[in-house]
XYZ file of C-alpha atoms in Angstrom:
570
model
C 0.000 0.000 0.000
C 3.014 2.539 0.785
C 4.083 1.784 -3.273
C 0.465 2.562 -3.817
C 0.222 5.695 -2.305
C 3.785 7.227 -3.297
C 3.712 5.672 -6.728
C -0.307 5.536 -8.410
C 0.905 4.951 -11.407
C 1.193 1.139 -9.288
C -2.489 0.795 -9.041
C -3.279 0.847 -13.031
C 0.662 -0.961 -13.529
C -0.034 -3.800 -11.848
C -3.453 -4.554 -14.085
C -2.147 -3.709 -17.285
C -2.968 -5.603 -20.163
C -2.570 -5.189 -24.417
C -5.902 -4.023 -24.797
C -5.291 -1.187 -22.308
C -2.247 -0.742 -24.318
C -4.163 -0.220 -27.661
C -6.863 1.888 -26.477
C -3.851 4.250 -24.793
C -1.741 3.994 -28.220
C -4.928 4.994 -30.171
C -5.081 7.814 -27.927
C -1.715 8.704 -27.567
C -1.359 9.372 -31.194
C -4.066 11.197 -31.887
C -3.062 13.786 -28.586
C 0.480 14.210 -30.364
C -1.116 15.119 -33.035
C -2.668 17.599 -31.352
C -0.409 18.607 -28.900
C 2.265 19.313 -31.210
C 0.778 22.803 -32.756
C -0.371 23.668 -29.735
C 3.142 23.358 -27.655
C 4.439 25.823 -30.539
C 1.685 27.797 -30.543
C 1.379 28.259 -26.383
C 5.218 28.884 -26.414
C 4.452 31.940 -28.292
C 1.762 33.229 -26.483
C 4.334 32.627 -23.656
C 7.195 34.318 -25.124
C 9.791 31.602 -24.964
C 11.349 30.005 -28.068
C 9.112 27.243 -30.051
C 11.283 24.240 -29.000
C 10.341 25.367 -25.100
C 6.816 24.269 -25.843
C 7.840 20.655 -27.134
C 10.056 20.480 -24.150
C 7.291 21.439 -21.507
C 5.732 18.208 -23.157
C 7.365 15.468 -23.021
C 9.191 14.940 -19.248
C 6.213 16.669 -17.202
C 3.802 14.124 -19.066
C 5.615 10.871 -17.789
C 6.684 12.336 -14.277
C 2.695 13.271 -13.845
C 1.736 9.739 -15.714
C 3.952 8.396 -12.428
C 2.731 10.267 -9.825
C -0.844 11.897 -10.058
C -4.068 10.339 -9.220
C -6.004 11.335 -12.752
C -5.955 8.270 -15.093
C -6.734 10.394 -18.165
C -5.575 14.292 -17.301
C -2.784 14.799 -20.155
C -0.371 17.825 -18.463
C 1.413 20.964 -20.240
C 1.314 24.126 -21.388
C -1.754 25.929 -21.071
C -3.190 29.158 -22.843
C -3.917 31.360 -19.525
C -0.614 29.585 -17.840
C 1.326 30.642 -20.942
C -0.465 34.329 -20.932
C 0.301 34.712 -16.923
C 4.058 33.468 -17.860
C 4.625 35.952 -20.210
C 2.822 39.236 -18.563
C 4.729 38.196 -14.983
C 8.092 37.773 -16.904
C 7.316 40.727 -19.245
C 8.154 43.179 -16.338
C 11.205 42.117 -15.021
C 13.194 41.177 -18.035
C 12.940 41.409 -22.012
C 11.497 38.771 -24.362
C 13.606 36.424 -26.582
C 16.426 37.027 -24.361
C 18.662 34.191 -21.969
C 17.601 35.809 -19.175
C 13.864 35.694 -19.988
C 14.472 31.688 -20.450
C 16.028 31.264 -17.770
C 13.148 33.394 -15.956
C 10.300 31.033 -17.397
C 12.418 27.685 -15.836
C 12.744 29.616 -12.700
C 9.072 30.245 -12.801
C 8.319 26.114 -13.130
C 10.887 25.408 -10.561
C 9.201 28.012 -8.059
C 5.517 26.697 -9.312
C 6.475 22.905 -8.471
C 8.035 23.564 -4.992
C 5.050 25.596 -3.969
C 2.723 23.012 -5.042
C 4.329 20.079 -3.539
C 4.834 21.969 -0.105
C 1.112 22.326 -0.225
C 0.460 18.581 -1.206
C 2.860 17.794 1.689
C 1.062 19.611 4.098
C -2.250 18.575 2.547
C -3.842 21.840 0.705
C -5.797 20.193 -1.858
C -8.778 21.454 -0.295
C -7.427 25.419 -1.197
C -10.134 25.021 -4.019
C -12.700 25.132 -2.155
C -12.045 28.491 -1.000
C -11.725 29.806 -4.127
C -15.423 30.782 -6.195
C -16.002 28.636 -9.349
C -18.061 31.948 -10.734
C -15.191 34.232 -10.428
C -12.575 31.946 -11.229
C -15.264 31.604 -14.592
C -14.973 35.386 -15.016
C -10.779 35.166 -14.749
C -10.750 32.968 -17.115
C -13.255 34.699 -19.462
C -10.782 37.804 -19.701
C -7.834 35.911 -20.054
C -9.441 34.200 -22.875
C -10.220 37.837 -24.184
C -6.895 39.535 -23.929
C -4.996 35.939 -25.173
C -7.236 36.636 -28.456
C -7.065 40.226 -28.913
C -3.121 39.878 -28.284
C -2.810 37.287 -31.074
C -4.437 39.661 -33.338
C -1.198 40.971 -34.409
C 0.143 37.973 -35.534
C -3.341 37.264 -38.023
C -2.544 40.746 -39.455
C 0.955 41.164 -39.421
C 0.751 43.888 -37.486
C 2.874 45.449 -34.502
C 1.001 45.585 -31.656
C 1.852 45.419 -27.872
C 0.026 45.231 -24.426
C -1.408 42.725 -21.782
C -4.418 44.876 -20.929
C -7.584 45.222 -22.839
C -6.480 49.284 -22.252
C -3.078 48.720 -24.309
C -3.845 46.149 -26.750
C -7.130 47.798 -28.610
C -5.716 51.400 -29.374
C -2.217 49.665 -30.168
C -4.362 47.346 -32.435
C -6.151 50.014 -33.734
C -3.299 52.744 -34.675
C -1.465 49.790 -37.063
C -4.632 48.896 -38.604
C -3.726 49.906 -41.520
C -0.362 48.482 -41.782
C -1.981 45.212 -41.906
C -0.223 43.315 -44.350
C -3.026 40.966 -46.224
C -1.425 37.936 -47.213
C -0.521 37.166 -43.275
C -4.492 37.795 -42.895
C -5.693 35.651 -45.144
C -3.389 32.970 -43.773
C -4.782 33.856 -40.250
C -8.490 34.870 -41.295
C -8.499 31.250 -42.746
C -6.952 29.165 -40.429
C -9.624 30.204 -38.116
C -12.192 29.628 -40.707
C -11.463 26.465 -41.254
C -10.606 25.002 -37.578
C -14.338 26.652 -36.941
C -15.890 25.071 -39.782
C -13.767 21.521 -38.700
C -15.480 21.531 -35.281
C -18.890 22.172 -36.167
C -19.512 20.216 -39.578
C -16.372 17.897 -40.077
C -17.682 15.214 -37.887
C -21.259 15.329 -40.088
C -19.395 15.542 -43.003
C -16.650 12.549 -42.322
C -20.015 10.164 -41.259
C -21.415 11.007 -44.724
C -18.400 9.667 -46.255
C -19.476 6.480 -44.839
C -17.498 6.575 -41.593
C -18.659 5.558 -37.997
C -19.157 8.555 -35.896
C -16.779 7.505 -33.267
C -13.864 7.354 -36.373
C -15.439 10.711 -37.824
C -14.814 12.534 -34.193
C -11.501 11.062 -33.707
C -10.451 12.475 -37.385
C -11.838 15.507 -36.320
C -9.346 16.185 -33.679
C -6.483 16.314 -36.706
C -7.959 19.298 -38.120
C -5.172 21.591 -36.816
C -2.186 19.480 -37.725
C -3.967 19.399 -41.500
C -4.641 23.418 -41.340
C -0.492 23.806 -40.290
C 0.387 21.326 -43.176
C -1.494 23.052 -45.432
C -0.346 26.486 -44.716
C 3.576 25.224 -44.021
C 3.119 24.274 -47.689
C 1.585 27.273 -48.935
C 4.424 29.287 -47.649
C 6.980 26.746 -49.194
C 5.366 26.454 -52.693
C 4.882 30.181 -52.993
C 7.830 31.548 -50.780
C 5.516 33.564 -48.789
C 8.245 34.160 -46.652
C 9.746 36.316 -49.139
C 6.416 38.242 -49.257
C 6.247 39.740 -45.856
C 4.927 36.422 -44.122
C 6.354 35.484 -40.683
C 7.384 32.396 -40.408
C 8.379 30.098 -37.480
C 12.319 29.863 -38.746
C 14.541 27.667 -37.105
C 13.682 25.336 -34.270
C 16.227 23.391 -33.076
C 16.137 19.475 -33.251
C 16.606 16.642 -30.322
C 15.634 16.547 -27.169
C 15.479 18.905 -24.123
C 19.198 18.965 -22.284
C 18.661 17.677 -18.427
C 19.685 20.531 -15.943
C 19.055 22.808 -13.086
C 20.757 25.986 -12.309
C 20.088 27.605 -9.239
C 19.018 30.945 -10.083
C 19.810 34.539 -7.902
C 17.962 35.192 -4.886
C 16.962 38.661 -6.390
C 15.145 36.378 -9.458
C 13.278 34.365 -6.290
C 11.726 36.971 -4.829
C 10.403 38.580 -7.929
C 8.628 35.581 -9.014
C 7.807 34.635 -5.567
C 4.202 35.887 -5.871
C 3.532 35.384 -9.424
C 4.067 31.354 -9.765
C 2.123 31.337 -6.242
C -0.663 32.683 -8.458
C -0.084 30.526 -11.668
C 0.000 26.986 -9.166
C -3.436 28.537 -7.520
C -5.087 28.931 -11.278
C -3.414 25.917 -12.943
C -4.503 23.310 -9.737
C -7.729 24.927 -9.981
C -7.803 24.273 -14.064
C -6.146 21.188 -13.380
C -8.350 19.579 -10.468
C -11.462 20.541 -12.471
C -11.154 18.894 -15.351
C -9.659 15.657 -13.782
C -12.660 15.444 -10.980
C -15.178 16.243 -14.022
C -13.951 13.070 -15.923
C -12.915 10.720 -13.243
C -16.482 10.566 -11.997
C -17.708 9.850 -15.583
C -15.905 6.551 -15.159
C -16.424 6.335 -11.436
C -12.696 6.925 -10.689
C -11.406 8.961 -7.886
C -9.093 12.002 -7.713
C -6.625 12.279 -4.391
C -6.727 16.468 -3.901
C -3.452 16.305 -1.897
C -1.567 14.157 -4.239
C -2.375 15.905 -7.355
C -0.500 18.977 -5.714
C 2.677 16.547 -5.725
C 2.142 15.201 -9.060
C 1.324 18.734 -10.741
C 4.304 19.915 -8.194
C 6.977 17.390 -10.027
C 5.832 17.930 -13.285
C 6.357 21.113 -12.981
C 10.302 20.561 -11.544
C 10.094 18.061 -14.439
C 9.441 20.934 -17.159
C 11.949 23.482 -15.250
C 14.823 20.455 -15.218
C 13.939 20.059 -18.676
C 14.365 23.763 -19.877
C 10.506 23.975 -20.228
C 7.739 26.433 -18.489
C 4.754 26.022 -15.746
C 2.183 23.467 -16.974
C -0.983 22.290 -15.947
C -3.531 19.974 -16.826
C -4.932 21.467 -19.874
C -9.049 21.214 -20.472
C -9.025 21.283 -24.064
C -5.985 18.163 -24.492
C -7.597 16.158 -22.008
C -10.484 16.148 -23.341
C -9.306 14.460 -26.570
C -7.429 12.216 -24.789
C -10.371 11.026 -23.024
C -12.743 10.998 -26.000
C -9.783 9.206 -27.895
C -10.306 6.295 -25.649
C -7.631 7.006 -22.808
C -7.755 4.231 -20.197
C -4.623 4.883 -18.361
C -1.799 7.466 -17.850
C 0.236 5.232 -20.412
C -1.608 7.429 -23.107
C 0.960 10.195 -21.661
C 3.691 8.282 -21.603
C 3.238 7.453 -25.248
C 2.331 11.099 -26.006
C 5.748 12.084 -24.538
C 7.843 9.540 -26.568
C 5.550 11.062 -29.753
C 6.378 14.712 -28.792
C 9.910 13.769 -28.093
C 10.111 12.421 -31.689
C 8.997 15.111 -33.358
C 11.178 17.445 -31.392
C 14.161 15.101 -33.179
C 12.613 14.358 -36.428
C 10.205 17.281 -37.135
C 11.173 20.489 -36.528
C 13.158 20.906 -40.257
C 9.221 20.970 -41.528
C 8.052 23.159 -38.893
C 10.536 25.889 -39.978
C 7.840 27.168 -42.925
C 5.072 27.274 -40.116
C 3.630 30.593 -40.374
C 3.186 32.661 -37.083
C -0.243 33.847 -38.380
C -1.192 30.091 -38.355
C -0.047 29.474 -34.756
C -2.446 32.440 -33.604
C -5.190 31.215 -35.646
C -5.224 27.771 -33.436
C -4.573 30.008 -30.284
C -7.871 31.927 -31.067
C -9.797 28.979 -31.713
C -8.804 27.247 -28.563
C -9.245 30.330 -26.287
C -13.035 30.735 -27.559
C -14.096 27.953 -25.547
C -13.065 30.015 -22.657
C -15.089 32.619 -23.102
C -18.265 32.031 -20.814
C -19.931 35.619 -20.390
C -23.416 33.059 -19.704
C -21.852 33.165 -16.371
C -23.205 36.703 -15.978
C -26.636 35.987 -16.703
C -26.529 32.582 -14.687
C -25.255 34.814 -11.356
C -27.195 37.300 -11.790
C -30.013 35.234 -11.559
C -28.958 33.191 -8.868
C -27.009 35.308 -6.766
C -26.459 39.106 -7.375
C -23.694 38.884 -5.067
C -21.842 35.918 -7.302
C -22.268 38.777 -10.200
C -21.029 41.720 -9.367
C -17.962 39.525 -8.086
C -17.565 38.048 -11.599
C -17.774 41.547 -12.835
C -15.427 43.052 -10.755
C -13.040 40.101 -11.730
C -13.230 40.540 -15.574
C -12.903 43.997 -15.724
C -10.044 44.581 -13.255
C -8.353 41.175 -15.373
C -9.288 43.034 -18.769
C -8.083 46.816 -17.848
C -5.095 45.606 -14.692
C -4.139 42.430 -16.404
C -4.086 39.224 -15.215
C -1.802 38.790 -12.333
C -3.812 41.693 -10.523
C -7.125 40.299 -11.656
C -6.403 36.268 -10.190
C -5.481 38.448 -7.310
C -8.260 40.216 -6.966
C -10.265 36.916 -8.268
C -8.991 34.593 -4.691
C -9.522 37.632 -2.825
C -13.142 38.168 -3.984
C -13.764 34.337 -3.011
C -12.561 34.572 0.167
C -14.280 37.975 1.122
C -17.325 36.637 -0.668
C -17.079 33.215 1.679
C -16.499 34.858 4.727
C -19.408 37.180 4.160
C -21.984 34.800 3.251
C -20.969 32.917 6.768
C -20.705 36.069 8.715
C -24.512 36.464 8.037
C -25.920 33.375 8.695
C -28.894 32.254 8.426
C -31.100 32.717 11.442
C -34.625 30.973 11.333
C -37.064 31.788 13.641
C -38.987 28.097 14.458
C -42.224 27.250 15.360
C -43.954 24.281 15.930
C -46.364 22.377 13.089
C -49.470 21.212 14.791
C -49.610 17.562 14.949
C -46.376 16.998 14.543
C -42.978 16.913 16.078
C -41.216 18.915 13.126
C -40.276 22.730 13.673
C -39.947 24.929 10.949
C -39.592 28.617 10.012
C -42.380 31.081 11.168
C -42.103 33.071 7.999
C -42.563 29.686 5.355
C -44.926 28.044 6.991
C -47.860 28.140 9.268
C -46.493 26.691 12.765
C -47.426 27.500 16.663
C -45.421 29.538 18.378
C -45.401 31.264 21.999
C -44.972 34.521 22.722
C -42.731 34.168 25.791
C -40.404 31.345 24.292
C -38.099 32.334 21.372
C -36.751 29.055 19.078
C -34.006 30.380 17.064
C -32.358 27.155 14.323
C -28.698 29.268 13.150
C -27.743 27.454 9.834
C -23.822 27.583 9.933
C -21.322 26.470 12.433
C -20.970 29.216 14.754
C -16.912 30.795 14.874
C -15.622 34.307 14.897
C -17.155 35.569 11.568
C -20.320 35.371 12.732
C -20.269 35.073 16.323
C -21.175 39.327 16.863
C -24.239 38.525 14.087
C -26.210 35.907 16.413
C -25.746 37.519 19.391
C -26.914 40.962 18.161
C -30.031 39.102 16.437
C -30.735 37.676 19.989
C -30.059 41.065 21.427
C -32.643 42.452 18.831
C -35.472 40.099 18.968
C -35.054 40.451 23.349
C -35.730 44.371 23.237
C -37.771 43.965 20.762
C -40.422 41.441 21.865
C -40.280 42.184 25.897
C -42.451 39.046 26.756
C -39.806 36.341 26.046
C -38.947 34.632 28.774
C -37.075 31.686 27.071
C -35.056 31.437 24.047
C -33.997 28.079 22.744
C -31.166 27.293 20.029
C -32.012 24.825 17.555
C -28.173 23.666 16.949
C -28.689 20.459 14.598
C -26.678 22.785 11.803
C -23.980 23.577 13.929
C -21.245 21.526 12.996
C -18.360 23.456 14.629
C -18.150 25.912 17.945
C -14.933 27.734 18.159
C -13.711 29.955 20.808
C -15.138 33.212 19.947
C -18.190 31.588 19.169
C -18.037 29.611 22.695
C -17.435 32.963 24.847
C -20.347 34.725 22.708
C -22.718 32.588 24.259
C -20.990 32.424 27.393
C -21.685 36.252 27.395
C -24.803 36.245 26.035
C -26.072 33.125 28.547
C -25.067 36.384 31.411
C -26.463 38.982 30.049
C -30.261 36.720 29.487
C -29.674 35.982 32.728
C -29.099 39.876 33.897
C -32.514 40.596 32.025
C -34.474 37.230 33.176
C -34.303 35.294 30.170
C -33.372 31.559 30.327
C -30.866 29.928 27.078
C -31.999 26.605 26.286
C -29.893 24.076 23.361
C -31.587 21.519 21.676
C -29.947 19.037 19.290
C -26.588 19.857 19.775
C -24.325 17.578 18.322
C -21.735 14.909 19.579
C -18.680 16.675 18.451
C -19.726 19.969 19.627
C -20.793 18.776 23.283
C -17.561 16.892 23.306
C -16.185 20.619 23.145
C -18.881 22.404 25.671
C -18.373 19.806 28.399
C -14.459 21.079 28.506
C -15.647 24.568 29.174
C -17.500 26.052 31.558
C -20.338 27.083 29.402
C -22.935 23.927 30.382
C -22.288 24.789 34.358
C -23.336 28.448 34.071
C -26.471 27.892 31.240
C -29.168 28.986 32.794
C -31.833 26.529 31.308
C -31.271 23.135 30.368
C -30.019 21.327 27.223
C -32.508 18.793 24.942
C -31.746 16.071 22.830
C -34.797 17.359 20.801
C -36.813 20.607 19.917
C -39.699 19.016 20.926
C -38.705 17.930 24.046
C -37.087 21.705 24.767
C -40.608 23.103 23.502
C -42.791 21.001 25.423
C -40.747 21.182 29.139
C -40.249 25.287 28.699
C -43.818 25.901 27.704
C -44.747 23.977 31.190
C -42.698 26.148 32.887
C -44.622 29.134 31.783
């Protein structure tokens, strides 16, 4: 079991069998397919050199395929990963410079210690602290300044900017230096990876293949658009026209090494790769959860922070970037027919041989092409239905998710995932700093007590049932104690107020002296505190205080029973 629990990869190792191995080739190949185009096309939108990208592919795909819990999650670079790389390196040194490199591995390095010390000390459950609505709106903006930032490359413009604020009037003032053969590269790259997703599948089953097949092919459409436009550029020398073009990526495979950098480098990116491990877990963890239950699999929390954690040491070892588990890759891997993590493995050994055997084609790519499959991946991002859904449900959620994509859009995105985590947490602590407090009454004939303002119940005037619906600690503590405080002065005939506890889960000590105060000062004006239903692990916690010897009424198992015996004393 120890082997188990350091090593999963053990738990689907030990079963393994040919037809696992087939369904994980099947997939495997089709993912490298894939996952080559987008490696070079992320590496851009990150800033480092094309050959970066392969390498942040292959060794963080078998150290996760070792070590995480997720038996189909295929790790590497991401779009908003590769965004928040480049805007947190941006500032501290230039672009297409050593230094920046050497930045981007420091970045990885920093991103897998800080996620393995929070494995180790068992911080999977950070996620639940941070708001799926505004983490929706982050990711909404980042999709919208990734796209509007790649618009430079479709027209073969000069642009610059990594705010919504920068990028349109940049955009705007070279407008008309757009040069039009790059465009209608771009222009119909998009086109036709658009067109692929949302009539190739119909249009392969009318050939007369299965739709399963007709899907599968489907997922190739990128790798057929760069092929197409690689030769384009090589029949026609577009290059000589004005077209950008990839140029020269170097071939083999990533060199194995780790160079300490300065301490001056640590703190800068200190804060920033905090942020990218928050975003990329949270990326990460939701699409592995989301698919793991589909095949009633489960995901370890804790030990995907050590698997994500190595990978990323893994990609910074292996001159490569942070990396995540990516939504859009695993996806296909699953829907390939992914059974085990040996679909990553395989992907890696893919990668790694086009990064030996490949990159002599890939010098023709055209940049315009790379943005073009940048754009299409990014629209899936884009959710503004989130808007409509919180504002619907709960204006609070909204403004929150409104807050977060304009602060991403016009303060970029390492201030707007700050601001994002810090909304969560003020918007968590809020709701359960205002609990809420049910006034209970009795339905006749029954045993049940419900609230007085949903139902018609029996109530006396002179006994006050009060059911709080959160654990009571120091957020809320002041709130029930000034409701009691309120409803006493308010309504001078109470003589008895009972707390309804079954949904208190959790007392702690600000919560524990509140009543202890607020037992006194009842007992100052006359009024008796009554508990009812108080649960084990709370009264395991009241009997080591003095709180039980100084209540001034009694404690019930039930309501009922704490209903019936105060009304008799009436």
């Amino acid at each position: 079991m120890t082997l188990f629990n350091a090593l999963p990869a053990a738990n689907w190792l030990r079963v393994y069998d040919r037809s696992q191995l087939i369904a994980d080739l099947t997939a495997a190949i089709i993912v490298t397919i894939l996952l080559i185009p987008q490696s070079l096309a992320y590496a851009m939108l990150a800033q480092v050199p094309p050959e970066v990208g392969l390498y942040s592919s292959i060794m963080p795909l078998v150290v996760y395929a070792l070590l995480g819990t997720s038996r189909t999650l295929s790790v590497g670079p991401v779009a908003v990963v590769s965004l928040m790389t480049a805007t947190s390196l941006g500032s501290i040194v230039q672009a297409g410079t050593a230094d920046y490199l050497t930045a981007a591995t420091t970045l990885a390095l920093l991103s897998g210690i800080l996620l393995i010390l929070m494995g180790y000390f068992k911080l999977g459950m950070i996620t639940n602290f941070l708001s799926h609505s505004v983490i929706s709106g982050f990711i909404t903006a980042s999709g919208i300044i990734i796209a509007l930032s790649q618009l430079k490359h479709i027209f073969g413009v000069s642009a610059h900017g990594d705010t919504l604020a920068e990028l349109l009037p940049s955009l705007l003032s070279t407008a008309n230096q757009s040069h039009w053969i790059t465009a209608l590269l771009g222009l119909g790259m998009i086109g036709f990876l658009l067109l692929s997703r949302k009539h190739a599948t119909a249009w392969l089953q009318r050939l007369g293949l299965n739709e399963s097949t007709a899907r599968t092919l489907t997922k190739t459409a990128p790798i057929v658009g760069i092929f197409a436009s690689i030769a384009a550029v090589s029949v026609f020398s577009l290059q000589q026209r004005g077209v950008i073009i990839t140029g020269h990526i170097p071939a083999g495979l990533p060199s194995l090494s780790l160079q300490w950098p300065s301490t001056e480098l640590l703190q800068q990116l200190l804060l920033p790769a905090l942020l990218i491990s928050l975003i990329g877990y949270v990326e990460s963890i939701s699409v592995g959860k989301t698919l793991a239950h589909r095949r009633r699999q489960k995901i370890n929390a804790d030990q995907e922070l050590i698997g994500l954690g190595a990978a990323n040491l893994a990609s910074c070892v292996s001159g490569g970037y942070p990396v995540t588990g990516g939504f859009s890759r695993t996806i296909v891997n699953f829907e390939a027919g992914a059974l085990t993590q040996m679909a990553s493995i395989l992907t890696a050994i893919g990668i790694a041989i086009a990064s030996v055997f490949l990159t002599p084609v890939l010098h023709f790519l055209p940049k315009a092409t790379l943005a073009a499959t940048i754009i299409v991946a990014v629209i899936g991002l884009i959710d503004f239905g989130i808007i409509e859904k919180t504002w619907r449900f709960a204006r609070s959620d909204c403004y929150a998710v409104l807050a977060t994509i304009a602060i991403t859009l016009f303060y970029g995105v390492e201030i707007g995932v700050a601001c994002g985590v810090a909304a969560s947490i003020v918007m968590h602590l809020y709701r359960t700093s205002r609990p809420h407090i049910a006034e209970v009454g009795l339905i006749e004939g029954t045993e049940h007590f419900r609230n007085v303002e949903r139902y018609h119940v029996q109530t006396v005037p002179e006994i006050l049932s009060l059911r709080p619906d959160e654990s009571l600690f120091f957020a809320n503590a002041q709130f029930l104690e000034e409701t009691i405080s309120t409803a006493v002065y308010e309504r001078g005939q109470i003589a008895h107020i009972i707390l309804q506890c079954n949904a208190v889960n959790e007392v702690d000590y600000s919560a524990l002296e509140m009543l202890e105060t607020v037992n006194e000062q009842l007992q100052d004006q006359g009024v008796q505190l009554h508990l009812s239903e108080v649960k084990g692990p709370v009264m395991d916690k009241l009997r080591h205080t003095g709180l039980l010897l100084k209540l001034s009424g009694e404690v019930f198992v039930s309501q009922y029973d704490a209903y019936i015996k105060v009304r008799k004393l009436l």
